[in-house]
């Protein structure tokens, strides 16, 4: 079924550690993408970005998809899904081919990208994405669009992102178990970067840090191209665990205290401010100082930023990110996070909300949707580039299709 037959539909499914979000977009090539529906559900089967319980993950995805279908008024049959976790690695590679007829064709570009992706990776990893950085024709460097140019030798420099085979298979399995086709599995940081970074930042050099619940996803751009990608197994969940431990309070209450009262810089909390904290068991609640809370939170955010700094240093790009740091993801909503990061990185820092789509008013102006919106933006560009753009109805299918998949699975 379709809403408007002349438009294309696309669905992004962000399978996060805390939340699964399904976002439905509608677009025409050359026009801004419009979000027409979304659904979210608590994610119950992931730890640090990786599936640890298939059944619970399947249920969370199903609930999020159902809510998105209801809002968009369609039945979803395929999705661009996100993948995250500390198994995500990256490397830079290059490939060279001879230009067949003096003028570069689409076929030459495909061959040179194939040559560039032929790199040795560990047997338990698979390539998730190959992002062209630049092309070189004969001695001419820095070419972005080589098709139609004249020369004899075409070289491609690319950024290759890989992920653990088992983790990618488990994510795909969860999605297909819901009766959905996986259009592509996109690394979460690649998706988020499409939604939150500006062209100027990518050209000048920038490090994007998406602080989620279980992972912190990093990607670095310099001279307009992606150069380094990594994922740290630390995020907002650790902050909540620290609060639960330090304040001897149940984890759900620690999460609530964190979101309502915490800040990442102890000097922002006044010593006289106190908050009510639930106790474990049937003990009565207590009042504790907000500054103590900020102390606990600051320590964990400092550790997180030290790890980001170490990763940036390891990439050799620390000196090249003149546009500084862009924070996104739910963990970036913490009060005082920009001040703390600026103090630690000695660079400009901003918190980014996703951009580049219309629809649903202010609902999507929230860092937690960076990956979901990025999946839509990346997926729509990819399908236009590959000529895979499909008429409305291909990303959504009939209720009968879903019923028959469920029937086949169950018997
Ligand atoms: N206002 C807030 N202040 C501080 N932290 C917040 C706030 N809102 C959300 N968070 C934290 O953000 C995290 C969730 O962010 P997000 O939705 O981006 O994660 P996720 O995508 O589900 O997880 P991941 O990307 O790690 O797999 C949680 O740890 C949550 O406590
Ligand atoms: Mg996330």
JSON list of C-alpha atoms in Angstrom, two decimals, residues 116-270:
[
{"chain": "A", "resi": 116, "resn": "UNK", "atom": "CA", "xyz": [39.86, -0.72, -2.85]},
{"chain": "A", "resi": 117, "resn": "UNK", "atom": "CA", "xyz": [37.57, -2.94, -0.76]},
{"chain": "A", "resi": 118, "resn": "UNK", "atom": "CA", "xyz": [39.74, -6.01, -1.43]},
{"chain": "A", "resi": 119, "resn": "UNK", "atom": "CA", "xyz": [41.59, -5.70, 1.89]},
{"chain": "A", "resi": 120, "resn": "UNK", "atom": "CA", "xyz": [42.52, -8.39, 4.37]},
{"chain": "A", "resi": 121, "resn": "UNK", "atom": "CA", "xyz": [40.21, -8.27, 7.38]},
{"chain": "A", "resi": 122, "resn": "UNK", "atom": "CA", "xyz": [39.98, -10.81, 10.22]},
{"chain": "A", "resi": 123, "resn": "UNK", "atom": "CA", "xyz": [37.82, -13.85, 9.39]},
{"chain": "A", "resi": 124, "resn": "UNK", "atom": "CA", "xyz": [35.28, -12.98, 12.10]},
{"chain": "A", "resi": 125, "resn": "UNK", "atom": "CA", "xyz": [34.66, -9.48, 10.65]},
{"chain": "A", "resi": 126, "resn": "UNK", "atom": "CA", "xyz": [32.70, -8.38, 7.57]},
{"chain": "A", "resi": 127, "resn": "UNK", "atom": "CA", "xyz": [32.72, -5.16, 5.61]},
{"chain": "A", "resi": 128, "resn": "UNK", "atom": "CA", "xyz": [29.70, -3.04, 6.51]},
{"chain": "A", "resi": 129, "resn": "UNK", "atom": "CA", "xyz": [30.39, 0.03, 4.44]},
{"chain": "A", "resi": 130, "resn": "UNK", "atom": "CA", "xyz": [32.93, 1.47, 2.01]},
{"chain": "A", "resi": 131, "resn": "UNK", "atom": "CA", "xyz": [32.91, 5.27, 1.89]},
{"chain": "A", "resi": 132, "resn": "UNK", "atom": "CA", "xyz": [34.90, 6.92, -0.96]},
{"chain": "A", "resi": 133, "resn": "UNK", "atom": "CA", "xyz": [37.19, 9.69, 0.34]},
{"chain": "A", "resi": 134, "resn": "UNK", "atom": "CA", "xyz": [38.69, 10.94, -2.91]},
{"chain": "A", "resi": 135, "resn": "UNK", "atom": "CA", "xyz": [39.73, 9.80, -6.36]},
{"chain": "A", "resi": 136, "resn": "UNK", "atom": "CA", "xyz": [43.09, 10.38, -8.06]},
{"chain": "A", "resi": 137, "resn": "UNK", "atom": "CA", "xyz": [43.31, 10.46, -11.87]},
{"chain": "A", "resi": 138, "resn": "UNK", "atom": "CA", "xyz": [46.91, 10.17, -13.06]},
{"chain": "A", "resi": 139, "resn": "UNK", "atom": "CA", "xyz": [48.61, 12.75, -10.76]},
{"chain": "A", "resi": 140, "resn": "UNK", "atom": "CA", "xyz": [45.49, 14.83, -10.06]},
{"chain": "A", "resi": 141, "resn": "UNK", "atom": "CA", "xyz": [44.38, 14.39, -6.41]},
{"chain": "A", "resi": 142, "resn": "UNK", "atom": "CA", "xyz": [41.25, 15.48, -4.56]},
{"chain": "A", "resi": 143, "resn": "UNK", "atom": "CA", "xyz": [38.64, 14.50, -7.18]},
{"chain": "A", "resi": 144, "resn": "UNK", "atom": "CA", "xyz": [35.13, 13.93, -5.75]},
{"chain": "A", "resi": 145, "resn": "UNK", "atom": "CA", "xyz": [33.21, 13.03, -8.96]},
{"chain": "A", "resi": 146, "resn": "UNK", "atom": "CA", "xyz": [35.50, 11.25, -11.43]},
{"chain": "A", "resi": 147, "resn": "UNK", "atom": "CA", "xyz": [32.87, 10.15, -14.01]},
{"chain": "A", "resi": 148, "resn": "UNK", "atom": "CA", "xyz": [33.50, 11.88, -17.37]},
{"chain": "A", "resi": 149, "resn": "UNK", "atom": "CA", "xyz": [37.09, 12.91, -16.58]},
{"chain": "A", "resi": 150, "resn": "UNK", "atom": "CA", "xyz": [39.96, 11.99, -18.90]},
{"chain": "A", "resi": 151, "resn": "UNK", "atom": "CA", "xyz": [43.03, 9.98, -17.88]},
{"chain": "A", "resi": 152, "resn": "UNK", "atom": "CA", "xyz": [44.68, 6.56, -17.90]},
{"chain": "A", "resi": 153, "resn": "UNK", "atom": "CA", "xyz": [44.97, 5.60, -14.24]},
{"chain": "A", "resi": 154, "resn": "UNK", "atom": "CA", "xyz": [42.14, 5.84, -11.68]},
{"chain": "A", "resi": 155, "resn": "UNK", "atom": "CA", "xyz": [42.84, 5.50, -7.98]},
{"chain": "A", "resi": 156, "resn": "UNK", "atom": "CA", "xyz": [40.24, 5.47, -5.19]},
{"chain": "A", "resi": 157, "resn": "UNK", "atom": "CA", "xyz": [40.98, 6.19, -1.54]},
{"chain": "A", "resi": 158, "resn": "UNK", "atom": "CA", "xyz": [38.25, 4.80, 0.71]},
{"chain": "A", "resi": 159, "resn": "UNK", "atom": "CA", "xyz": [37.24, 4.41, 4.34]},
{"chain": "A", "resi": 160, "resn": "UNK", "atom": "CA", "xyz": [36.19, 0.85, 5.17]},
{"chain": "A", "resi": 161, "resn": "UNK", "atom": "CA", "xyz": [33.99, 0.13, 8.21]},
{"chain": "A", "resi": 162, "resn": "UNK", "atom": "CA", "xyz": [33.81, -3.47, 9.42]},
{"chain": "A", "resi": 163, "resn": "UNK", "atom": "CA", "xyz": [31.80, -5.24, 12.11]},
{"chain": "A", "resi": 164, "resn": "UNK", "atom": "CA", "xyz": [31.77, -8.66, 13.79]},
{"chain": "A", "resi": 165, "resn": "UNK", "atom": "CA", "xyz": [30.08, -11.27, 11.61]},
{"chain": "A", "resi": 166, "resn": "UNK", "atom": "CA", "xyz": [28.12, -12.74, 14.52]},
{"chain": "A", "resi": 167, "resn": "UNK", "atom": "CA", "xyz": [26.84, -9.34, 15.73]},
{"chain": "A", "resi": 168, "resn": "UNK", "atom": "CA", "xyz": [25.68, -8.34, 12.23]},
{"chain": "A", "resi": 169, "resn": "UNK", "atom": "CA", "xyz": [24.00, -11.72, 11.70]},
{"chain": "A", "resi": 170, "resn": "UNK", "atom": "CA", "xyz": [22.15, -11.43, 15.01]},
{"chain": "A", "resi": 171, "resn": "UNK", "atom": "CA", "xyz": [20.84, -7.93, 14.20]},
{"chain": "A", "resi": 172, "resn": "UNK", "atom": "CA", "xyz": [19.74, -9.08, 10.72]},
{"chain": "A", "resi": 173, "resn": "UNK", "atom": "CA", "xyz": [18.09, -12.14, 12.22]},
{"chain": "A", "resi": 174, "resn": "UNK", "atom": "CA", "xyz": [16.06, -10.00, 14.65]},
{"chain": "A", "resi": 175, "resn": "UNK", "atom": "CA", "xyz": [14.87, -7.76, 11.82]},
{"chain": "A", "resi": 176, "resn": "UNK", "atom": "CA", "xyz": [13.96, -10.61, 9.46]},
{"chain": "A", "resi": 177, "resn": "UNK", "atom": "CA", "xyz": [12.19, -12.44, 12.31]},
{"chain": "A", "resi": 178, "resn": "UNK", "atom": "CA", "xyz": [9.81, -9.46, 12.36]},
{"chain": "A", "resi": 179, "resn": "UNK", "atom": "CA", "xyz": [8.91, -10.16, 8.73]},
{"chain": "A", "resi": 180, "resn": "UNK", "atom": "CA", "xyz": [11.03, -7.24, 7.49]},
{"chain": "A", "resi": 181, "resn": "UNK", "atom": "CA", "xyz": [13.67, -7.12, 4.77]},
{"chain": "A", "resi": 182, "resn": "UNK", "atom": "CA", "xyz": [16.99, -5.45, 5.62]},
{"chain": "A", "resi": 183, "resn": "UNK", "atom": "CA", "xyz": [17.71, -2.88, 2.87]},
{"chain": "A", "resi": 184, "resn": "UNK", "atom": "CA", "xyz": [21.13, -2.30, 4.44]},
{"chain": "A", "resi": 185, "resn": "UNK", "atom": "CA", "xyz": [22.88, -2.42, 7.81]},
{"chain": "A", "resi": 186, "resn": "UNK", "atom": "CA", "xyz": [24.42, 1.00, 8.44]},
{"chain": "A", "resi": 187, "resn": "UNK", "atom": "CA", "xyz": [26.97, 1.72, 11.18]},
{"chain": "A", "resi": 188, "resn": "UNK", "atom": "CA", "xyz": [25.24, 4.03, 13.68]},
{"chain": "A", "resi": 189, "resn": "UNK", "atom": "CA", "xyz": [28.00, 6.66, 13.58]},
{"chain": "A", "resi": 190, "resn": "UNK", "atom": "CA", "xyz": [27.82, 6.90, 9.78]},
{"chain": "A", "resi": 191, "resn": "UNK", "atom": "CA", "xyz": [24.06, 7.45, 10.05]},
{"chain": "A", "resi": 192, "resn": "UNK", "atom": "CA", "xyz": [24.27, 10.02, 12.87]},
{"chain": "A", "resi": 193, "resn": "UNK", "atom": "CA", "xyz": [26.99, 11.98, 11.08]},
{"chain": "A", "resi": 194, "resn": "UNK", "atom": "CA", "xyz": [24.70, 12.41, 8.05]},
{"chain": "A", "resi": 195, "resn": "UNK", "atom": "CA", "xyz": [22.06, 14.00, 10.26]},
{"chain": "A", "resi": 196, "resn": "UNK", "atom": "CA", "xyz": [24.09, 16.28, 12.50]},
{"chain": "A", "resi": 197, "resn": "UNK", "atom": "CA", "xyz": [27.26, 17.48, 10.73]},
{"chain": "A", "resi": 198, "resn": "UNK", "atom": "CA", "xyz": [27.36, 20.47, 8.42]},
{"chain": "A", "resi": 199, "resn": "UNK", "atom": "CA", "xyz": [29.39, 20.52, 5.20]},
{"chain": "A", "resi": 200, "resn": "UNK", "atom": "CA", "xyz": [31.66, 23.22, 6.67]},
{"chain": "A", "resi": 201, "resn": "UNK", "atom": "CA", "xyz": [32.44, 21.05, 9.68]},
{"chain": "A", "resi": 202, "resn": "UNK", "atom": "CA", "xyz": [33.27, 18.05, 7.50]},
{"chain": "A", "resi": 203, "resn": "UNK", "atom": "CA", "xyz": [35.53, 20.19, 5.31]},
{"chain": "A", "resi": 204, "resn": "UNK", "atom": "CA", "xyz": [37.30, 21.85, 8.21]},
{"chain": "A", "resi": 205, "resn": "UNK", "atom": "CA", "xyz": [37.70, 18.64, 10.23]},
{"chain": "A", "resi": 206, "resn": "UNK", "atom": "CA", "xyz": [35.37, 17.45, 12.97]},
{"chain": "A", "resi": 207, "resn": "UNK", "atom": "CA", "xyz": [34.93, 14.62, 15.45]},
{"chain": "A", "resi": 208, "resn": "UNK", "atom": "CA", "xyz": [31.34, 13.47, 16.01]},
{"chain": "A", "resi": 209, "resn": "UNK", "atom": "CA", "xyz": [30.59, 11.71, 19.29]},
{"chain": "A", "resi": 210, "resn": "UNK", "atom": "CA", "xyz": [27.17, 10.01, 19.66]},
{"chain": "A", "resi": 211, "resn": "UNK", "atom": "CA", "xyz": [26.73, 9.20, 23.37]},
{"chain": "A", "resi": 212, "resn": "UNK", "atom": "CA", "xyz": [24.07, 6.50, 23.64]},
{"chain": "A", "resi": 213, "resn": "UNK", "atom": "CA", "xyz": [23.04, 4.30, 26.55]},
{"chain": "A", "resi": 214, "resn": "UNK", "atom": "CA", "xyz": [25.43, 1.41, 25.91]},
{"chain": "A", "resi": 215, "resn": "UNK", "atom": "CA", "xyz": [27.92, 2.74, 23.37]},
{"chain": "A", "resi": 216, "resn": "UNK", "atom": "CA", "xyz": [29.65, 5.95, 22.36]},
{"chain": "A", "resi": 217, "resn": "UNK", "atom": "CA", "xyz": [30.01, 6.03, 18.61]},
{"chain": "A", "resi": 218, "resn": "UNK", "atom": "CA", "xyz": [32.76, 8.16, 17.11]},
{"chain": "A", "resi": 219, "resn": "UNK", "atom": "CA", "xyz": [33.59, 9.26, 13.60]},
{"chain": "A", "resi": 220, "resn": "UNK", "atom": "CA", "xyz": [36.16, 11.75, 12.34]},
{"chain": "A", "resi": 221, "resn": "UNK", "atom": "CA", "xyz": [35.95, 13.77, 9.11]},
{"chain": "A", "resi": 222, "resn": "UNK", "atom": "CA", "xyz": [38.74, 15.83, 7.59]},
{"chain": "A", "resi": 223, "resn": "UNK", "atom": "CA", "xyz": [38.78, 17.57, 4.19]},
{"chain": "A", "resi": 224, "resn": "UNK", "atom": "CA", "xyz": [35.16, 16.55, 3.61]},
{"chain": "A", "resi": 225, "resn": "UNK", "atom": "CA", "xyz": [35.77, 12.80, 3.97]},
{"chain": "A", "resi": 226, "resn": "UNK", "atom": "CA", "xyz": [35.35, 10.18, 6.65]},
{"chain": "A", "resi": 227, "resn": "UNK", "atom": "CA", "xyz": [38.76, 9.11, 8.02]},
{"chain": "A", "resi": 228, "resn": "UNK", "atom": "CA", "xyz": [38.19, 7.20, 11.26]},
{"chain": "A", "resi": 229, "resn": "UNK", "atom": "CA", "xyz": [35.33, 5.30, 12.91]},
{"chain": "A", "resi": 230, "resn": "UNK", "atom": "CA", "xyz": [35.15, 3.61, 16.31]},
{"chain": "A", "resi": 231, "resn": "UNK", "atom": "CA", "xyz": [32.67, 2.57, 18.97]},
{"chain": "A", "resi": 232, "resn": "UNK", "atom": "CA", "xyz": [33.40, 2.58, 22.71]},
{"chain": "A", "resi": 233, "resn": "UNK", "atom": "CA", "xyz": [31.48, 0.22, 25.01]},
{"chain": "A", "resi": 234, "resn": "UNK", "atom": "CA", "xyz": [30.57, 2.97, 27.48]},
{"chain": "A", "resi": 235, "resn": "UNK", "atom": "CA", "xyz": [27.59, 5.33, 27.61]},
{"chain": "A", "resi": 236, "resn": "UNK", "atom": "CA", "xyz": [24.74, 6.72, 29.69]},
{"chain": "A", "resi": 237, "resn": "UNK", "atom": "CA", "xyz": [24.01, 3.32, 31.30]},
{"chain": "A", "resi": 238, "resn": "UNK", "atom": "CA", "xyz": [27.35, 3.45, 33.13]},
{"chain": "A", "resi": 239, "resn": "UNK", "atom": "CA", "xyz": [26.49, 6.90, 34.47]},
{"chain": "A", "resi": 240, "resn": "UNK", "atom": "CA", "xyz": [23.16, 5.59, 35.80]},
{"chain": "A", "resi": 241, "resn": "UNK", "atom": "CA", "xyz": [24.90, 2.54, 37.31]},
{"chain": "A", "resi": 242, "resn": "UNK", "atom": "CA", "xyz": [27.40, 4.81, 39.08]},
{"chain": "A", "resi": 243, "resn": "UNK", "atom": "CA", "xyz": [24.54, 6.86, 40.54]},
{"chain": "A", "resi": 244, "resn": "UNK", "atom": "CA", "xyz": [22.71, 3.68, 41.66]},
{"chain": "A", "resi": 245, "resn": "UNK", "atom": "CA", "xyz": [25.89, 2.44, 43.34]},
{"chain": "A", "resi": 246, "resn": "UNK", "atom": "CA", "xyz": [26.96, 5.72, 44.95]},
{"chain": "A", "resi": 247, "resn": "UNK", "atom": "CA", "xyz": [23.46, 6.68, 46.17]},
{"chain": "A", "resi": 248, "resn": "UNK", "atom": "CA", "xyz": [22.37, 3.10, 46.99]},
{"chain": "A", "resi": 249, "resn": "UNK", "atom": "CA", "xyz": [19.23, 3.52, 44.92]},
{"chain": "A", "resi": 250, "resn": "UNK", "atom": "CA", "xyz": [17.51, 1.15, 42.42]},
{"chain": "A", "resi": 251, "resn": "UNK", "atom": "CA", "xyz": [18.73, 1.55, 38.80]},
{"chain": "A", "resi": 252, "resn": "UNK", "atom": "CA", "xyz": [15.39, 2.87, 37.38]},
{"chain": "A", "resi": 253, "resn": "UNK", "atom": "CA", "xyz": [15.39, 5.57, 40.08]},
{"chain": "A", "resi": 254, "resn": "UNK", "atom": "CA", "xyz": [19.06, 6.37, 39.33]},
{"chain": "A", "resi": 255, "resn": "UNK", "atom": "CA", "xyz": [18.16, 6.80, 35.64]},
{"chain": "A", "resi": 256, "resn": "UNK", "atom": "CA", "xyz": [15.31, 9.13, 36.62]},
{"chain": "A", "resi": 257, "resn": "UNK", "atom": "CA", "xyz": [17.51, 11.20, 38.97]},
{"chain": "A", "resi": 258, "resn": "UNK", "atom": "CA", "xyz": [20.17, 11.46, 36.26]},
{"chain": "A", "resi": 259, "resn": "UNK", "atom": "CA", "xyz": [17.79, 12.79, 33.61]},
{"chain": "A", "resi": 260, "resn": "UNK", "atom": "CA", "xyz": [16.06, 15.23, 36.01]},
{"chain": "A", "resi": 261, "resn": "UNK", "atom": "CA", "xyz": [18.80, 16.59, 38.23]},
{"chain": "A", "resi": 262, "resn": "UNK", "atom": "CA", "xyz": [22.28, 15.59, 37.09]},
{"chain": "A", "resi": 263, "resn": "UNK", "atom": "CA", "xyz": [24.90, 17.81, 35.52]},
{"chain": "A", "resi": 264, "resn": "UNK", "atom": "CA", "xyz": [28.34, 16.93, 34.17]},
{"chain": "A", "resi": 265, "resn": "UNK", "atom": "CA", "xyz": [30.17, 19.80, 35.86]},
{"chain": "A", "resi": 266, "resn": "UNK", "atom": "CA", "xyz": [30.13, 19.84, 39.67]},
{"chain": "A", "resi": 267, "resn": "UNK", "atom": "CA", "xyz": [30.64, 23.62, 39.82]},
{"chain": "A", "resi": 268, "resn": "UNK", "atom": "CA", "xyz": [27.25, 24.14, 38.11]},
{"chain": "A", "resi": 269, "resn": "UNK", "atom": "CA", "xyz": [25.42, 22.59, 41.11]},
{"chain": "A", "resi": 270, "resn": "UNK", "atom": "CA", "xyz": [24.99, 24.80, 44.20]}
]
